[in-house]
Amino acid sequence: MARVAVVTGASSGIGAATAARLAKDGYHVVLAARRVDRLDALAERIGGRAARVDVTDPSSVREFAQGIESCDVLVNSAGGALGADPVATGEPSDWAAMFSVNVLGTLHVVQSLLPQLAAGGGGTVVNITSTAAFVNYEGGAGYSAAKHAQHALTETLRLELCGKPVRVIEIAPGMVRTDEFSLNRFRGDAERAAAVYADVDRPLSAEDVAECVALAVGLPQHVNVDQLVVRPLAQAAQHKVFRGPLFER
Ligand SMILES: NC(=O)c1ccc[n+]([C@@H]2O[C@H](COP(=O)([O-])OP(=O)(O)OC[C@H]3O[C@@H](n4cnc5c(N)ncnc54)[C@H](OP(=O)(O)O)[C@@H]3O)[C@@H](O)[C@H]2O)c1
């Protein structure tokens, strides 16, 4: 029987790339998000199964989890940022939405799938947080606060599951150029979204992050990568981004 990987946020970006990457490693992948048309298309391509879920809605997650008989790997990639306003003028509803999807979304899915993860020979939870989970930046407080909280959830879960055969892994990417992340953050303002990556020689791709997930998941079950921070070479720290050519391809 193929091992089962559940990937949230699989309709785009890091989640979609991770679903495809884990399928390549032989997992039967359950692709979860709200946009089922996109999930269906990818599921067909990689031989997985699409399932609609709104991770912010506990009853949607409960219903979704009832359809998952076994789960060896859970990747929580559903998440994102909204706005880049300073604290003084930030929109509280944006903060609430970011907390809801990044933190409560992860919580709901973990709570609902833990029985399946703990039932087999050994389960693995991978939470995609961010370097914003550790470092703050101007205009990033709402997102950073949510990612700090998602990081706290992840560390606490690892402590609480100590003694059980379930690994808890945090992958914290820096700058990743995905199609929708910055566009959603800036509410469809393509120019502002593009400026994030302007002149950065090879920001991380979704596939780069998926490779890190596969690497951590592919290690023997007794090896727990607690935290993997991954950035593009051009980004030495949150505020230290080199914009210009780096090296020949
Ligand atoms: N891109 C970056 O620079 C970067 C850097 C560090 C960390 N991250 C983190 O990596 C994760 C993935 O980011 P990405 O760049 O791949 O973003 P993305 O392309 O915008 O993907 C976000 C995914 O989350 C899903 N999603 C959003 N709200 C949801 C909800 N309520 N219920 C279920 N699914 C929901 C979306 O699908 P639907 O809309 O179809 O539901 C989509 O598949 C996020 O947690 C993000 O914070 C991104």
Coordinates of N, CA, C and O and ligand atoms in Angstrom, one line a residue, residues 9-15 33-35 53-56 77-80 101-102 128-130 143 147 173-176 178 180-181 184, ligand 1:
G9 N -3.0 23.6 1.0 CA -2.4 24.7 0.1 C -1.9 24.2 -1.2 O -1.0 24.7 -1.8
A10 N -2.4 23.0 -1.6 CA -1.9 22.3 -2.8 C -2.4 22.9 -4.1 O -2.1 22.3 -5.2
S11 N -3.2 23.9 -4.1 CA -3.7 24.5 -5.3 C -2.8 25.4 -6.0 O -3.0 25.9 -7.1
S12 N -1.7 25.8 -5.2 CA -0.7 26.7 -5.9 C 0.6 26.7 -5.1 O 0.7 26.2 -4.0
G13 N 1.6 27.3 -5.7 CA 2.9 27.6 -5.0 C 3.5 26.4 -4.3 O 3.6 25.3 -4.9
I14 N 4.0 26.6 -3.1 CA 4.8 25.6 -2.4 C 4.0 24.3 -2.2 O 4.5 23.2 -2.3
G15 N 2.7 24.5 -1.9 CA 1.9 23.3 -1.6 C 1.8 22.4 -2.9 O 1.9 21.2 -2.8
A33 N -7.3 22.2 -0.6 CA -7.4 23.6 -0.6 C -8.8 24.0 -0.9 O -9.7 23.0 -0.9
R34 N -9.1 25.2 -1.3 CA -10.5 25.6 -1.6 C -10.8 25.5 -3.1 O -11.9 25.2 -3.5
R35 N -9.8 25.8 -3.9 CA -10.1 25.8 -5.4 C -9.9 24.4 -6.0 O -8.8 24.0 -6.4
V53 N -11.1 21.8 1.1 CA -11.2 22.1 2.5 C -10.9 23.6 2.7 O -10.1 24.2 2.0
D54 N -11.6 24.2 3.7 CA -11.3 25.5 4.1 C -10.6 25.3 5.5 O -11.4 25.0 6.5
V55 N -9.3 25.5 5.6 CA -8.7 25.2 6.9 C -9.1 26.1 8.0 O -8.8 25.8 9.2
T56 N -9.7 27.2 7.7 CA -10.1 28.1 8.8 C -11.5 27.7 9.4 O -11.9 28.3 10.4
S77 N 0.8 23.7 4.2 CA 1.3 24.8 3.5 C 0.3 25.9 3.2 O 0.6 27.0 2.8
A78 N -1.0 25.6 3.5 CA -2.0 26.7 3.4 C -1.6 27.9 4.3 O -1.3 27.7 5.5
G79 N -1.7 29.0 3.7 CA -1.3 30.2 4.5 C -1.1 31.4 3.6 O -1.3 31.3 2.4
G80 N -0.6 32.4 4.2 CA -0.3 33.6 3.4 C -0.3 34.9 4.2 O -0.5 34.9 5.4
V101 N -5.8 31.7 9.0 CA -5.3 30.7 8.1 C -4.0 30.1 8.5 O -3.8 28.9 8.4
N102 N -3.0 30.9 8.9 CA -1.7 30.4 9.2 C -1.7 29.6 10.5 O -1.0 28.6 10.6
I128 N 4.9 24.6 7.1 CA 5.7 25.6 6.4 C 5.4 27.0 7.1 O 4.3 27.5 7.0
T129 N 6.4 27.4 7.8 CA 6.3 28.7 8.5 C 6.9 29.8 7.6 O 6.5 30.0 6.5
S130 N 8.0 30.4 8.0 CA 8.7 31.4 7.3 C 9.8 32.0 8.1 O 9.8 31.8 9.3
Y143 N 1.7 39.6 9.6 CA 2.2 38.3 9.1 C 3.2 37.7 10.0 O 3.1 36.5 10.3
K147 N 3.1 34.1 11.9 CA 4.1 33.1 11.6 C 4.8 32.7 12.9 O 5.2 31.6 13.2
P173 N 11.0 29.1 5.0 CA 11.6 29.7 3.8 C 11.7 31.2 3.9 O 10.9 31.9 4.6
G174 N 12.8 31.7 3.3 CA 12.9 33.2 3.1 C 12.1 33.6 1.8 O 11.0 33.2 1.7
M175 N 12.8 34.3 0.9 CA 12.1 34.8 -0.2 C 11.8 33.7 -1.3 O 12.8 33.1 -1.8
V176 N 10.5 33.4 -1.5 CA 10.2 32.4 -2.5 C 9.3 33.1 -3.6 O 8.3 33.8 -3.2
T178 N 6.5 32.8 -5.8 CA 5.4 32.0 -6.2 C 4.4 32.9 -6.9 O 4.5 34.1 -6.8
E180 N 1.3 33.6 -6.5 CA 0.1 34.2 -5.9 C 0.5 34.9 -4.5 O -0.3 35.8 -4.1
F181 N 1.5 34.5 -3.9 CA 1.8 34.9 -2.5 C 1.8 36.5 -2.4 O 1.0 37.1 -1.7
N184 N -1.5 38.2 -3.7 CA -2.5 38.2 -2.7 C -2.2 39.2 -1.6 O -3.1 40.0 -1.1
Ligands
LIG1 N1 6.1 32.8 -1.1 C1 6.9 33.2 -0.1 O1 7.8 34.1 -0.2 C2 6.9 32.4 1.3 C3 8.0 32.6 2.1 C4 7.9 31.9 3.3 C5 6.8 31.2 3.7 N2 5.7 31.1 2.9 C6 4.6 30.3 3.4 O2 4.5 29.2 2.6 C7 3.1 28.8 2.5 C8 2.7 28.7 1.0 O3 3.0 30.0 0.4 P1 2.9 30.1 -1.2 O4 4.0 31.1 -1.6 O5 2.9 28.8 -1.8 O6 1.5 30.9 -1.3 P2 0.3 30.7 -2.4 O7 0.8 30.3 -3.7 O8 -0.5 31.9 -2.2 O9 -0.5 29.4 -1.8 C9 -1.3 29.5 -0.6 C10 -2.1 28.3 -0.6 O10 -2.9 28.3 0.6 C11 -4.2 27.9 0.2 N3 -5.2 28.5 1.2 C12 -5.3 29.8 1.5 N4 -6.3 30.0 2.4 C13 -6.8 28.7 2.6 C14 -7.9 28.2 3.3 N5 -8.7 29.1 4.1 N6 -8.2 26.9 3.3 C15 -7.4 26.1 2.5 N7 -6.4 26.5 1.8 C16 -6.1 27.8 1.8 C17 -4.4 28.5 -1.2 O11 -5.4 27.7 -1.9 P3 -6.9 28.1 -2.1 O12 -7.0 29.6 -2.4 O13 -7.3 27.3 -3.3 O14 -7.7 27.7 -0.9 C18 -3.1 28.2 -1.8 O15 -3.0 26.8 -2.3 C19 2.3 29.8 3.2 O16 2.1 29.4 4.5 C20 3.3 31.0 3.3 O17 3.0 31.9 4.4 C21 5.8 31.7 1.6

